[in-house]
mmCIF file of C-alpha atoms in Angstrom:
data_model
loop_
_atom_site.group_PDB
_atom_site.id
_atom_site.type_symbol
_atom_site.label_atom_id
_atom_site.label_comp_id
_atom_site.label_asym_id
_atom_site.label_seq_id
_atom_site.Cartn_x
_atom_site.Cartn_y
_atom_site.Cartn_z
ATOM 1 C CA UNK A 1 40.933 -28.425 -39.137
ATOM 2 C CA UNK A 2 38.673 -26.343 -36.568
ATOM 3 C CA UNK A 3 40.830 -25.155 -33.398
ATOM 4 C CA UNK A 4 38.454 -24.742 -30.440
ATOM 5 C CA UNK A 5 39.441 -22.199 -28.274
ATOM 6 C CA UNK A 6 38.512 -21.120 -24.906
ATOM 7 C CA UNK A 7 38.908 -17.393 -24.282
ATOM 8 C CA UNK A 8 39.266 -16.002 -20.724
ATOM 9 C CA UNK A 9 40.862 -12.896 -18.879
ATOM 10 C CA UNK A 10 42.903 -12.827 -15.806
ATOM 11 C CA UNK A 11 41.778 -11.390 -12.330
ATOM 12 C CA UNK A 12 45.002 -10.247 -11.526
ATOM 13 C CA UNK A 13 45.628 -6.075 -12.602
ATOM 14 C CA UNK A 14 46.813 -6.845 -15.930
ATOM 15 C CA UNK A 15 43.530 -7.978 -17.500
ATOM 16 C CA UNK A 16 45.035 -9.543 -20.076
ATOM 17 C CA UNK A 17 43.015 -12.147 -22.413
ATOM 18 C CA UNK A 18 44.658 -15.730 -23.032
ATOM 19 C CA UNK A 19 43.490 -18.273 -25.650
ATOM 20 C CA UNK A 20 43.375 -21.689 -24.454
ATOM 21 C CA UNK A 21 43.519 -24.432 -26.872
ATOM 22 C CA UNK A 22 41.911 -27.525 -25.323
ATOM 23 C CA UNK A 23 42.744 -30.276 -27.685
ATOM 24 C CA UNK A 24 46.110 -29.221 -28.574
ATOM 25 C CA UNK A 25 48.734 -30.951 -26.006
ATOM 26 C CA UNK A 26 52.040 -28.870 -25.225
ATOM 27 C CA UNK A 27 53.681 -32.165 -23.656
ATOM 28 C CA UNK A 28 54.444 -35.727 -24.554
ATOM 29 C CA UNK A 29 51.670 -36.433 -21.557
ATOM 30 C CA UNK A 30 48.825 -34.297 -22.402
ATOM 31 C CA UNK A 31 48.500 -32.873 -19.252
ATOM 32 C CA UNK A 32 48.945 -29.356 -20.522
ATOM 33 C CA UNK A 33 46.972 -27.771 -23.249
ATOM 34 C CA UNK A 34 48.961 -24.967 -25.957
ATOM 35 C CA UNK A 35 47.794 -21.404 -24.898
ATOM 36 C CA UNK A 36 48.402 -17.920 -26.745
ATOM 37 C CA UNK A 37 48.182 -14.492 -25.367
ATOM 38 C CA UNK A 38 49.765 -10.997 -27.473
ATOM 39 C CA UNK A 39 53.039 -11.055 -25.200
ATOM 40 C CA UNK A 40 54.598 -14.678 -24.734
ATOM 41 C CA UNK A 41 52.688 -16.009 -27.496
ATOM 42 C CA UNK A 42 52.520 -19.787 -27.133
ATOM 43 C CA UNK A 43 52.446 -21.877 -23.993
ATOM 44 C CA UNK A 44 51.627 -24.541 -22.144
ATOM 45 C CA UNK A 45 49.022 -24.010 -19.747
ATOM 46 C CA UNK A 46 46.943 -25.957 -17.520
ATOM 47 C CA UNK A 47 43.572 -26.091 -18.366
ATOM 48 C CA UNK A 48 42.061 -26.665 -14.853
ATOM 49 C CA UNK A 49 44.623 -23.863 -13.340
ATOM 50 C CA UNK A 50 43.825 -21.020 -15.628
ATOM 51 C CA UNK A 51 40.621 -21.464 -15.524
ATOM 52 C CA UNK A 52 40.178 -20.970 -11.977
ATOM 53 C CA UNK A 53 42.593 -17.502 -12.209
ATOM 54 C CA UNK A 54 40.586 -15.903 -14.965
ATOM 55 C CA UNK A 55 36.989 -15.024 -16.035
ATOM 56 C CA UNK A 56 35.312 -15.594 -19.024
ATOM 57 C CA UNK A 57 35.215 -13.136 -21.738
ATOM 58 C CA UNK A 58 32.736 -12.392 -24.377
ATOM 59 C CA UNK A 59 33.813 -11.467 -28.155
ATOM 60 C CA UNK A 60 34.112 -7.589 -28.124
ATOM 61 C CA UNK A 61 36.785 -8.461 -24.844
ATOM 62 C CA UNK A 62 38.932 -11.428 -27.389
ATOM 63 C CA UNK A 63 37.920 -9.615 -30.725
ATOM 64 C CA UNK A 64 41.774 -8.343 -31.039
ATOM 65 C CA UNK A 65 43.539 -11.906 -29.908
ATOM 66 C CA UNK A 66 41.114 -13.622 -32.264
ATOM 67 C CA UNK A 67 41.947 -11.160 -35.167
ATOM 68 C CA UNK A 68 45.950 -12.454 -34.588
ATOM 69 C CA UNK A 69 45.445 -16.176 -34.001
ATOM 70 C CA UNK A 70 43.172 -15.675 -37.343
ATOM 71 C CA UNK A 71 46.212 -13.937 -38.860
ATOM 72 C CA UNK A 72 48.474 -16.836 -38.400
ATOM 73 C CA UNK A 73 46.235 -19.732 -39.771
ATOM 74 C CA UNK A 74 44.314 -20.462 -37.043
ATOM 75 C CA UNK A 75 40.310 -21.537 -37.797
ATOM 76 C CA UNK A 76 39.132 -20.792 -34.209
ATOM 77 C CA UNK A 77 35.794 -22.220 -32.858
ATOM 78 C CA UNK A 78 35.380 -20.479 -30.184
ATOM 79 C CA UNK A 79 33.725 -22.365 -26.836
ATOM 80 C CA UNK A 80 32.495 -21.386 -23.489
ATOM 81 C CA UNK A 81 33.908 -24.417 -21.923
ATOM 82 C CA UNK A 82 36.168 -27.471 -22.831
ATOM 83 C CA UNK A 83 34.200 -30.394 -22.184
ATOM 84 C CA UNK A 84 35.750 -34.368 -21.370
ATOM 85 C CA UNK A 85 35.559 -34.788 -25.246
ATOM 86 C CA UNK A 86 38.362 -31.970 -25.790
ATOM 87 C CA UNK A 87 40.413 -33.506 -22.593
ATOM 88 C CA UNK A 88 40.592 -36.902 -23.878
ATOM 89 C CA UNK A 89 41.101 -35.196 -27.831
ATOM 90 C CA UNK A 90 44.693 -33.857 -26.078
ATOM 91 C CA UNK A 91 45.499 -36.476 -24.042
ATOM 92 C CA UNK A 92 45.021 -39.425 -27.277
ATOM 93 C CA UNK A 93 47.037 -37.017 -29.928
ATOM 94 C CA UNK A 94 49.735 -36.479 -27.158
ATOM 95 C CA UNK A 95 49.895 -40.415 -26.525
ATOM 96 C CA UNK A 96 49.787 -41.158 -30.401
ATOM 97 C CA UNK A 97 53.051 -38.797 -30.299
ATOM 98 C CA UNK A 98 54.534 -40.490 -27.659
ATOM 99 C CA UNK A 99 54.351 -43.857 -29.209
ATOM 100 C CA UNK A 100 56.527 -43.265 -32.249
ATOM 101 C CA UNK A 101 59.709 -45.019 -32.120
ATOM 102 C CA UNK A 102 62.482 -43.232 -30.689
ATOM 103 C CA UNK A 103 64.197 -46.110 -29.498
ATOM 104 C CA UNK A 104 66.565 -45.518 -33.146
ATOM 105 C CA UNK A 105 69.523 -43.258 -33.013
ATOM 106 C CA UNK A 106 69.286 -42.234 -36.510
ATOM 107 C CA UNK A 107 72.638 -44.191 -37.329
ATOM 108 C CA UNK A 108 72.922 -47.213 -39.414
ATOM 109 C CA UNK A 109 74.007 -50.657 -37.980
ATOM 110 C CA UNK A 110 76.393 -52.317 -40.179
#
């Protein structure tokens, strides 16, 4: 499974690069998409948000966050910009979670 991945770096003094992951929901709703940077790791992060507090990056700048996503089994495809098609990707696999019966306790009824 290719993970496309939308690289950027915040404005703010730390510089730091996050991955954004555009079709991978981090809620039941798929509002939020999963994000990774080298300290915190995995998030949830709004798309929109994000990208409107960082800049985009080119490979030499993500070249060391790519290496460890790589490291842990990630296949990144790496994209400038998540288009509607990645959006509605998140927000379908987060409903198809949603959906599975949780009305069940787990517990037998005699």
């Amino acid at each position: 499974m290719v993970d496309f991945v939308v690289f950027r770096r915040w404005q703010d003094h730390s510089g730091d690069v996050i991955a954004l992951f555009p079709e991978t929901p981090a809620d039941v709703h798929g509002r939020y998409c999963d994000s990774f940077m080298h300290v915190g790791q995995h998030g949830a992060a709004d798309y929109h948000g994000v990208i409107q507090h960082t800049v985009p990056v080119g490979p030499k700048q993500y070249a060391e966050l790519a290496e460890e996503l790589w490291r842990i089994g990630y296949d990144l495809r790496p994209v400038k910009h998540a288009s509607w098609r990645h959006h509605d990707k998140r927000r379908e696999t987060a409903r198809r979670f949603s959906t599975v019966d949780t009305r069940s306790s787990g517990k037998e009824k005699s």
